[in-house]
mmCIF file of C-alpha atoms in Angstrom:
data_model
loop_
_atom_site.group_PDB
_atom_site.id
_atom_site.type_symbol
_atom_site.label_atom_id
_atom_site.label_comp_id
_atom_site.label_asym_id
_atom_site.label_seq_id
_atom_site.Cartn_x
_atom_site.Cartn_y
_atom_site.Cartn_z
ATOM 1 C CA UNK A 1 14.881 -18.294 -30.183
ATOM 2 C CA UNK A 2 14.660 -15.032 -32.324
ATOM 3 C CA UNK A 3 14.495 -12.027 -29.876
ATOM 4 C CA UNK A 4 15.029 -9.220 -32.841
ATOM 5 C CA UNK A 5 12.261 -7.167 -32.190
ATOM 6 C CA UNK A 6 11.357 -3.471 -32.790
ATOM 7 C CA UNK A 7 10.755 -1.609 -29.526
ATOM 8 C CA UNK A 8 7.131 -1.205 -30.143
ATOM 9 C CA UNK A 9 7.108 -4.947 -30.841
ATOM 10 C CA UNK A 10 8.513 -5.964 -28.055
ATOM 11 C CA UNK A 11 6.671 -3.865 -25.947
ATOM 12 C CA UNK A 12 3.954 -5.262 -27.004
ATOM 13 C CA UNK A 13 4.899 -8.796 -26.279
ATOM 14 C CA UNK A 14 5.318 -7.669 -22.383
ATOM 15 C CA UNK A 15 2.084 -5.842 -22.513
ATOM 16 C CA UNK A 16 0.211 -9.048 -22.904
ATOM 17 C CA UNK A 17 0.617 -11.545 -20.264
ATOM 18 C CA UNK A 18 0.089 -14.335 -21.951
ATOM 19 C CA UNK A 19 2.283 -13.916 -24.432
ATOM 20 C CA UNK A 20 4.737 -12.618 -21.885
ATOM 21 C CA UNK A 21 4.544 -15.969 -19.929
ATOM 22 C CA UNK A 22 5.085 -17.895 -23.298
ATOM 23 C CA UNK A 23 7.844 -15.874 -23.960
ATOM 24 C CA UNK A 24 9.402 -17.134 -20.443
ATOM 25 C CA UNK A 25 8.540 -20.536 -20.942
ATOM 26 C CA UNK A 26 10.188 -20.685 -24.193
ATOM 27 C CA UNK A 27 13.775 -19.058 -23.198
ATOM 28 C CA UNK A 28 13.475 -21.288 -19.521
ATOM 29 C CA UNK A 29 16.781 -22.999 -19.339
ATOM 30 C CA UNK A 30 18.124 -21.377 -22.627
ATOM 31 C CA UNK A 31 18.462 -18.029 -21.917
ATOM 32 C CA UNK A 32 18.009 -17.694 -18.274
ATOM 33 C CA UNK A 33 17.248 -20.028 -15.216
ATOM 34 C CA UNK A 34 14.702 -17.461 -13.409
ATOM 35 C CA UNK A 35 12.721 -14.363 -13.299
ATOM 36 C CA UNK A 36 15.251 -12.456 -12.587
ATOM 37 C CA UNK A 37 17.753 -13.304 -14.994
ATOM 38 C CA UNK A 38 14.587 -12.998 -17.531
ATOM 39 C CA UNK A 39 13.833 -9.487 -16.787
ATOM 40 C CA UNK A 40 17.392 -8.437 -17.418
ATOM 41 C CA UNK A 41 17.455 -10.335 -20.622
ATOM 42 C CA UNK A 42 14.641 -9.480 -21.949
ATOM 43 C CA UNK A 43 15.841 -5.542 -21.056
ATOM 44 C CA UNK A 44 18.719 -6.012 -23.573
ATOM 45 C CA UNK A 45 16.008 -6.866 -26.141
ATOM 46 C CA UNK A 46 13.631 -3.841 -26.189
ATOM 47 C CA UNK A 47 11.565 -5.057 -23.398
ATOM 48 C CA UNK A 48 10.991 -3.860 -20.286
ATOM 49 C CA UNK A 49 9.054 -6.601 -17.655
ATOM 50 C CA UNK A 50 10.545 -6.547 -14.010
ATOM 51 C CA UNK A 51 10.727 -9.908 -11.919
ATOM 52 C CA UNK A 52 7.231 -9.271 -10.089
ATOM 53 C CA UNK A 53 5.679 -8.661 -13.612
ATOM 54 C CA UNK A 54 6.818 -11.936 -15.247
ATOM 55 C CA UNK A 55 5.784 -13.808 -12.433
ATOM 56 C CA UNK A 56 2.429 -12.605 -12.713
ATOM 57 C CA UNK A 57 1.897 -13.269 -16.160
ATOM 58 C CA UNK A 58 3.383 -17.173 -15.652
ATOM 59 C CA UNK A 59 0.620 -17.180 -12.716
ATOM 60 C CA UNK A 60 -2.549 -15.691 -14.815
ATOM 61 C CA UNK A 61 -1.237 -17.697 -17.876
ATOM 62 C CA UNK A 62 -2.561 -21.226 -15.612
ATOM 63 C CA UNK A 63 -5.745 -20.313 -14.818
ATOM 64 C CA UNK A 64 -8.105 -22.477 -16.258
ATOM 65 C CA UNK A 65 -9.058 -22.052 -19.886
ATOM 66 C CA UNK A 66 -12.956 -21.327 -18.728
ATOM 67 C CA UNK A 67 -11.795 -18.275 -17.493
ATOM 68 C CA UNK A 68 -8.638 -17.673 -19.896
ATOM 69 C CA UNK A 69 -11.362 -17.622 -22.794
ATOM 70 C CA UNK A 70 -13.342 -15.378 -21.361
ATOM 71 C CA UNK A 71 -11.006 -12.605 -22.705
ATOM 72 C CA UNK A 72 -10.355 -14.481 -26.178
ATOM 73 C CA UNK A 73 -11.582 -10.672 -28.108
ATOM 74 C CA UNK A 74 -11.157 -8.297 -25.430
ATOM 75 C CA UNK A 75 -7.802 -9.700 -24.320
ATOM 76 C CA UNK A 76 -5.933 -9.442 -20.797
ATOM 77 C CA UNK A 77 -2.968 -6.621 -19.940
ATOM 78 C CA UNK A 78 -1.333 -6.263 -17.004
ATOM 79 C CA UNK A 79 -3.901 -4.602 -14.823
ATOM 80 C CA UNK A 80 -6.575 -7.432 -16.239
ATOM 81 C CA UNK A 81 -3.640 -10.175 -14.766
ATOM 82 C CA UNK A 82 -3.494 -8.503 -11.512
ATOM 83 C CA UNK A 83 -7.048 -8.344 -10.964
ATOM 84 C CA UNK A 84 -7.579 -11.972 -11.980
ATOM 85 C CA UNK A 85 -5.001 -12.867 -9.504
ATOM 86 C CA UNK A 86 -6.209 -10.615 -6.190
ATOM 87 C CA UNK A 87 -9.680 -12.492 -6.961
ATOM 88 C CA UNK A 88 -8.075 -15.752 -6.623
ATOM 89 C CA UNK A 89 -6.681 -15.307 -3.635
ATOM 90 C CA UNK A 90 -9.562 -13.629 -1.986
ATOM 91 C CA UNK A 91 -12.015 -16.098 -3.682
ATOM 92 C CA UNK A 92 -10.252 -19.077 -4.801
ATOM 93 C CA UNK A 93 -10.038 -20.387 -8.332
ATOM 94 C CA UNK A 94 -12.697 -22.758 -7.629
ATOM 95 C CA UNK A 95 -15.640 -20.003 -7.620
ATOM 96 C CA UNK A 96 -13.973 -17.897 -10.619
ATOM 97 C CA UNK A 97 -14.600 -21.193 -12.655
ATOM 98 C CA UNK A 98 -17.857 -21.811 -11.750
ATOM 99 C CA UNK A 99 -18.409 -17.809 -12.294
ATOM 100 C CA UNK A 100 -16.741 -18.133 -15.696
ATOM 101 C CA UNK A 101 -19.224 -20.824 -17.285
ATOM 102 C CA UNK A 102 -22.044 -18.385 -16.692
ATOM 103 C CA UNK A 103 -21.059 -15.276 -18.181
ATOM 104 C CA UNK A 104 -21.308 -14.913 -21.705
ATOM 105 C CA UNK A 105 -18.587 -12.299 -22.896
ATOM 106 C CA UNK A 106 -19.868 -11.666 -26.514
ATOM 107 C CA UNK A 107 -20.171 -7.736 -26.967
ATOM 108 C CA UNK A 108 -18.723 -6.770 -23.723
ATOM 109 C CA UNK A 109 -15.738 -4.873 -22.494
ATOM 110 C CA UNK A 110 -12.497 -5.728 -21.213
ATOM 111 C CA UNK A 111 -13.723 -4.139 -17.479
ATOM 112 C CA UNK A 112 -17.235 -5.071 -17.635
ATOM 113 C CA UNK A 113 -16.511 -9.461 -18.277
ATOM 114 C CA UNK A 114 -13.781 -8.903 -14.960
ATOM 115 C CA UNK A 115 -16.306 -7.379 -12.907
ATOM 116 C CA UNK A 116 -18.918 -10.257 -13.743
ATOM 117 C CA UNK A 117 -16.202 -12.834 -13.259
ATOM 118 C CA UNK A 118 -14.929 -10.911 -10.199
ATOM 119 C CA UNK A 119 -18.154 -10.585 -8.489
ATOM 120 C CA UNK A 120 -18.921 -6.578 -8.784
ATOM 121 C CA UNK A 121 -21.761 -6.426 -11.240
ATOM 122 C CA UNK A 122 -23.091 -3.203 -9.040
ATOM 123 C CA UNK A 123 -19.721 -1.653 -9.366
ATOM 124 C CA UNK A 124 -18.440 0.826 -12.886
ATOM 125 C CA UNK A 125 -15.317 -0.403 -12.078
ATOM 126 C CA UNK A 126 -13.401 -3.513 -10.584
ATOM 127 C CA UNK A 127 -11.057 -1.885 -9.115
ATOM 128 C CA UNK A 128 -11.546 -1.642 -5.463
ATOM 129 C CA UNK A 129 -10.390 1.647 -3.819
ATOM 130 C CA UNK A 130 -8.976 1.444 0.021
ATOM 131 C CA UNK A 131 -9.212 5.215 0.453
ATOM 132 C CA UNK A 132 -10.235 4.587 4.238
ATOM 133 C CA UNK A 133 -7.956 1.596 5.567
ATOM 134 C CA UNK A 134 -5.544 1.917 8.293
ATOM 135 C CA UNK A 135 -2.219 2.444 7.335
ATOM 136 C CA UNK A 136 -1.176 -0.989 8.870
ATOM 137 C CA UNK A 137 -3.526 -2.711 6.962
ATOM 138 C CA UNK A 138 -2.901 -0.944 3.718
ATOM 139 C CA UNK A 139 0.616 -2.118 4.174
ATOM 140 C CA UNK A 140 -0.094 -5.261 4.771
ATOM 141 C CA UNK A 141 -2.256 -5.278 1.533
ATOM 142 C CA UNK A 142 0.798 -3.524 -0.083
ATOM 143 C CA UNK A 143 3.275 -6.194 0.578
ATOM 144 C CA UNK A 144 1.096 -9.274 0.041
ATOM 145 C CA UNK A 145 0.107 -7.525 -3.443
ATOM 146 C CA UNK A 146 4.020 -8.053 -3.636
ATOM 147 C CA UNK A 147 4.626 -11.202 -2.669
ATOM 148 C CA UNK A 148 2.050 -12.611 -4.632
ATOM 149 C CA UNK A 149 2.366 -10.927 -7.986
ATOM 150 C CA UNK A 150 -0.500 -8.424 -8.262
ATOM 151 C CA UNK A 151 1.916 -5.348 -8.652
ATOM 152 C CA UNK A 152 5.383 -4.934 -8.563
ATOM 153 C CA UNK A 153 5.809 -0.748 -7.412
ATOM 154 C CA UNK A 154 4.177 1.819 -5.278
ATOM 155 C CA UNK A 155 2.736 3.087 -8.487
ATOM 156 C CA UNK A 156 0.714 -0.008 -9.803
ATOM 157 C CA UNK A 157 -0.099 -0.743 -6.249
ATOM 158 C CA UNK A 158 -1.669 2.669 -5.863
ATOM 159 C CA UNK A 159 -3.481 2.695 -9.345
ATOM 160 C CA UNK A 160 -5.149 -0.769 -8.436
ATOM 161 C CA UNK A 161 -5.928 0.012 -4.803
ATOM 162 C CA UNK A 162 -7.244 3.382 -5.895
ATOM 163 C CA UNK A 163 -5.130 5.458 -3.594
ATOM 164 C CA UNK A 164 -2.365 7.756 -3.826
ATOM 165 C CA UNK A 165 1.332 6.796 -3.957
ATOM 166 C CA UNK A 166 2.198 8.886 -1.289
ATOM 167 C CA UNK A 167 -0.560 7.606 0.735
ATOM 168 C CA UNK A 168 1.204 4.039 0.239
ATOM 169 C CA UNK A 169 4.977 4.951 1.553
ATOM 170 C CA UNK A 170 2.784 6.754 4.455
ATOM 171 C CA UNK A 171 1.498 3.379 5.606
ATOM 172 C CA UNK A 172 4.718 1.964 5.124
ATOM 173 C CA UNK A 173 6.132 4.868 7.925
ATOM 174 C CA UNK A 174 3.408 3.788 10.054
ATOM 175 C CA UNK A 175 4.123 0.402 10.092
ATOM 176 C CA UNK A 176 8.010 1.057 10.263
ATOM 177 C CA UNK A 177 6.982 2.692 13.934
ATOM 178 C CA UNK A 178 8.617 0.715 16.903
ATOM 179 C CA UNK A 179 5.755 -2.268 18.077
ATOM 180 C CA UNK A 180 6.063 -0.296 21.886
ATOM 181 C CA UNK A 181 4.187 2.297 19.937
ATOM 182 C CA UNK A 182 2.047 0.380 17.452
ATOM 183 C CA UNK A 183 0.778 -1.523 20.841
ATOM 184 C CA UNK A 184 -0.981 1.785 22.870
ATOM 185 C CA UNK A 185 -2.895 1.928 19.745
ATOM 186 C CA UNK A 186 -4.977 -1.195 19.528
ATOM 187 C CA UNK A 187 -7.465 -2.648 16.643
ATOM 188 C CA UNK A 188 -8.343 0.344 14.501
ATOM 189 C CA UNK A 189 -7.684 2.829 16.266
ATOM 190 C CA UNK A 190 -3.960 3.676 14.582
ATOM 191 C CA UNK A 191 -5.904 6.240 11.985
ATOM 192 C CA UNK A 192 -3.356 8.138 9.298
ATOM 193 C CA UNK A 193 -3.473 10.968 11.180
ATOM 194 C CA UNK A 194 -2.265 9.443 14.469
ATOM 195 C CA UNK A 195 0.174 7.401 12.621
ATOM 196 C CA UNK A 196 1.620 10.520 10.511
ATOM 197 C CA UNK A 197 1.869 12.352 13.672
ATOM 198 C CA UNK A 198 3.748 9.637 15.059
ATOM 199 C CA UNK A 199 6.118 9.417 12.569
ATOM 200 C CA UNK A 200 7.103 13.316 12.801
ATOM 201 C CA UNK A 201 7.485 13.039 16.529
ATOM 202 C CA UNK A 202 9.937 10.185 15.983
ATOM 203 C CA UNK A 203 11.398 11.949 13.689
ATOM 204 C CA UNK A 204 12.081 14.437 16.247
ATOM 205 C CA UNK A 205 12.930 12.580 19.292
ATOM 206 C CA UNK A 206 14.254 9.409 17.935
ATOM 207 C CA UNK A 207 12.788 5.856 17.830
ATOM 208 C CA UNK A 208 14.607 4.998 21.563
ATOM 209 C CA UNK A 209 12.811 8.160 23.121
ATOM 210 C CA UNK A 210 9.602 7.168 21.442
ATOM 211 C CA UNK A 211 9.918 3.824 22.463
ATOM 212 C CA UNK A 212 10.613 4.385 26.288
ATOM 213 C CA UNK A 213 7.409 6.686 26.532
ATOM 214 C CA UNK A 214 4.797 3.855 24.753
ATOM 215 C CA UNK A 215 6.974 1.923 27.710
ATOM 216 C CA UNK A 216 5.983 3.732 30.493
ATOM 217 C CA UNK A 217 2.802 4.840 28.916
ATOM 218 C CA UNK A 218 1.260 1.084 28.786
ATOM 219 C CA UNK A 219 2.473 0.753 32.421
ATOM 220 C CA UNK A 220 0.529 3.632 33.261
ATOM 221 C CA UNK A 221 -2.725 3.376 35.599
ATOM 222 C CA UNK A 222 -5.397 4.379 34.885
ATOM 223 C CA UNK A 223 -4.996 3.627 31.479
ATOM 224 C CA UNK A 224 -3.921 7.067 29.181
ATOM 225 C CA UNK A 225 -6.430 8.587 26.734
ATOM 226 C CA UNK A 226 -5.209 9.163 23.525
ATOM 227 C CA UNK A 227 -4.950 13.078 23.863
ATOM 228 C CA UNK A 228 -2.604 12.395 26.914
ATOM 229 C CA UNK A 229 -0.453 9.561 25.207
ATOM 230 C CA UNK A 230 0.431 12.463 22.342
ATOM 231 C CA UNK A 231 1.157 14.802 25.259
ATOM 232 C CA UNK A 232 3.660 12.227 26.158
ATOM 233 C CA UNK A 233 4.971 11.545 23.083
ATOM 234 C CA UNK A 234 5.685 15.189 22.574
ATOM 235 C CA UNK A 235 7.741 15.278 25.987
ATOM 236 C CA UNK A 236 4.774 17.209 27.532
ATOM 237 C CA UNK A 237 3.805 15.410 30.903
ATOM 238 C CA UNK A 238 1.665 16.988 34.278
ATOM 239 C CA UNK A 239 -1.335 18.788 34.947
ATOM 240 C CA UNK A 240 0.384 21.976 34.489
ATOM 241 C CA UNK A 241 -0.542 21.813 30.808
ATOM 242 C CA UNK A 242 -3.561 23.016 28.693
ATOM 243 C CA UNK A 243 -3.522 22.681 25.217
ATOM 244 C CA UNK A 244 -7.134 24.330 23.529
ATOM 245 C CA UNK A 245 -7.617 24.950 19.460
ATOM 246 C CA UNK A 246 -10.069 28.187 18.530
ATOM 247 C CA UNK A 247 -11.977 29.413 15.801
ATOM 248 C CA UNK A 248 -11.044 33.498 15.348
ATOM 249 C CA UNK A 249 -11.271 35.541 12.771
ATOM 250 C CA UNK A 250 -11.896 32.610 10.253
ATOM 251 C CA UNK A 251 -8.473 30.828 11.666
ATOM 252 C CA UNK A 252 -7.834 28.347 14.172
ATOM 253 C CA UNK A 253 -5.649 29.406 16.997
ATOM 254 C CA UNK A 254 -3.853 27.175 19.013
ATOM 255 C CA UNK A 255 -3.219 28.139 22.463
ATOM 256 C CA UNK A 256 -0.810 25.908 24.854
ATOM 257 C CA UNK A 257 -0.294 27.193 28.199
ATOM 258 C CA UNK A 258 2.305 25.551 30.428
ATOM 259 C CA UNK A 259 4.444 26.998 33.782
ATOM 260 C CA UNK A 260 6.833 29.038 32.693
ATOM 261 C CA UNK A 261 9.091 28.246 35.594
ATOM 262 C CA UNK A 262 9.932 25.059 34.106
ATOM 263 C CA UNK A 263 13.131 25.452 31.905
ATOM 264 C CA UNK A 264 12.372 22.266 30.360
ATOM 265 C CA UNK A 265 9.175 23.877 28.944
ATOM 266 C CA UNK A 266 10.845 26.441 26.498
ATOM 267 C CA UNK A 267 12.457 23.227 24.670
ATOM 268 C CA UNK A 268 9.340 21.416 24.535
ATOM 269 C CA UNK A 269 7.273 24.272 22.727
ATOM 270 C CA UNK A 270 10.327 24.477 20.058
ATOM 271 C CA UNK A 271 9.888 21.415 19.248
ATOM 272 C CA UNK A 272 6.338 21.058 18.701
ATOM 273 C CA UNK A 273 6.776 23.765 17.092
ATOM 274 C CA UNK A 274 9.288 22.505 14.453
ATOM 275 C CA UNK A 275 6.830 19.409 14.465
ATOM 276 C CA UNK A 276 3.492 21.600 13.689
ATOM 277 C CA UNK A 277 5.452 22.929 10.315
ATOM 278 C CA UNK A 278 5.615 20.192 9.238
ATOM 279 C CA UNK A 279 2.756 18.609 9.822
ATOM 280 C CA UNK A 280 0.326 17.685 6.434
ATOM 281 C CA UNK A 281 -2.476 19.992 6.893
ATOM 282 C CA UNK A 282 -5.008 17.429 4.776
ATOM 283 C CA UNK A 283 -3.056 14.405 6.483
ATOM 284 C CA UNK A 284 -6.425 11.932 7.499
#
């Protein structure tokens, strides 16, 4: 097998997922024994195709030939492969290839035959944006996209979910939060801005401190509201405290009055302090 290619060349060859996939097939037990050993082969040639990407491009390359044809003109890159594949797993192959024999792709785009085939006629684009999931859930959706081929960084996971990269390794600190924690905030009510707060106060106090307040907060009765269960988690605790936010002057004010008498006070207000610097401003 002749691998002498030219970088655009061979670029080119990874570009296209079906070609990539016959390109794996063909050096299978010649030049390497899996994906892995693939990607860092095929490196030493002029082309660049990770582990994740490969795989992809072996999965897309056995769909059925209804739907394979489909792109005959237009063609499939990566982004095309891991649309095709998200669809299959929320749809099932079975409905794509019924979908497939009614959609004639003569004259059409690239994007407009994978919306048809993927169901989102209504839609510009096929690409689904998650802008407003829960950072659990988007890291769930992050890993699975992982596991099952549809994107192999933060940075194609974030163009095909239509969110920011930073918005992705977010999630990923959510989730990372002890389960004492994650459990006080049921369902969907763990929002990105409860969750990024989180993070910074663990940050501050450490996961064990952290984790012995969502302790003793879930034994509480009555049951905490969320206000008080981030008074806890700052170290703040009693009646004796009164946190209010104002509108002056075109600012907001933040006013926290606590008894002075208590030395343990002074340390608290540091740190909430230290935590409010840092603190994203547009964090949602």
């Amino acid at each position: 097998m002749n691998l002498n290619l030219t970088p655009d060349a061979g670029q080119s060859v990874v570009d296209n997922p079906l070609h990539l996939a016959a390109l794996y097939r063909t050096g299978y037990g010649k030049r390497w024994n899996s994906l892995r050993e693939a990607s860092k082969q095929l490196l030493s040639f002029n082309m660049r195709a990770s582990a994740n990407r490969i795989q992809q491009a072996v999965k897309v390359s056995e769909f059925p030939d209804e739907i394979l044809n489909l792109f005959r003109q237009a063609g499939i890159v990566n982004r095309t492969a891991r649309e095709l594949i998200r669809a299959k797993n929320e749809q099932g192959l079975d409905r794509l290839t019924i979908r497939a024999g009614t959609i004639d792709p003569a004259g059409k785009s690239r994007t407009q035959i994978l919306s048809l085939l993927c169901g989102n006629e209504g839609a510009g684009s096929s690409y689904r944006a998650y802008t407003n999931e829960r950072p659990i859930v988007l890291n769930e959706r992050y890993r699975d996209g992982l596991r099952s081929g549809l994107w192999s960084s933060t940075r194609e996971a974030a163009e095909v979910m239509g969110v920011t990269q930073s918005r992705i390794a977010e999630a990923a600190m959510v989730a990372a939060l002890p389960e004492e924690v994650q459990a006080l905030f049921p369902g969907q009510s763990l929002t990105s801005a409860i969750g990024w707060q989180l993070v910074q106060l663990t940050k501050l106090r450490g996961s064990r401190a952290v984790r012995e307040v969502a302790i003793e907060a879930r034994a509480s009765i009555p049951r905490l509201s969320r206000q008080q269960l981030m008074n806890r988690f700052a170290g703040l605790k009693g009646k004796g405290v009164d946190v209010k936010v104002k509108r002056a002057a075109g600012r907001l004010v933040l006013e926290f009055h606590c008894d002075a008498d208590d030395p343990a006070n002074e340390t608290r207000l540091s740190m909430i302090a230290m935590w409010l610097r840092d603190v994203k401003p547009n964090a949602r």
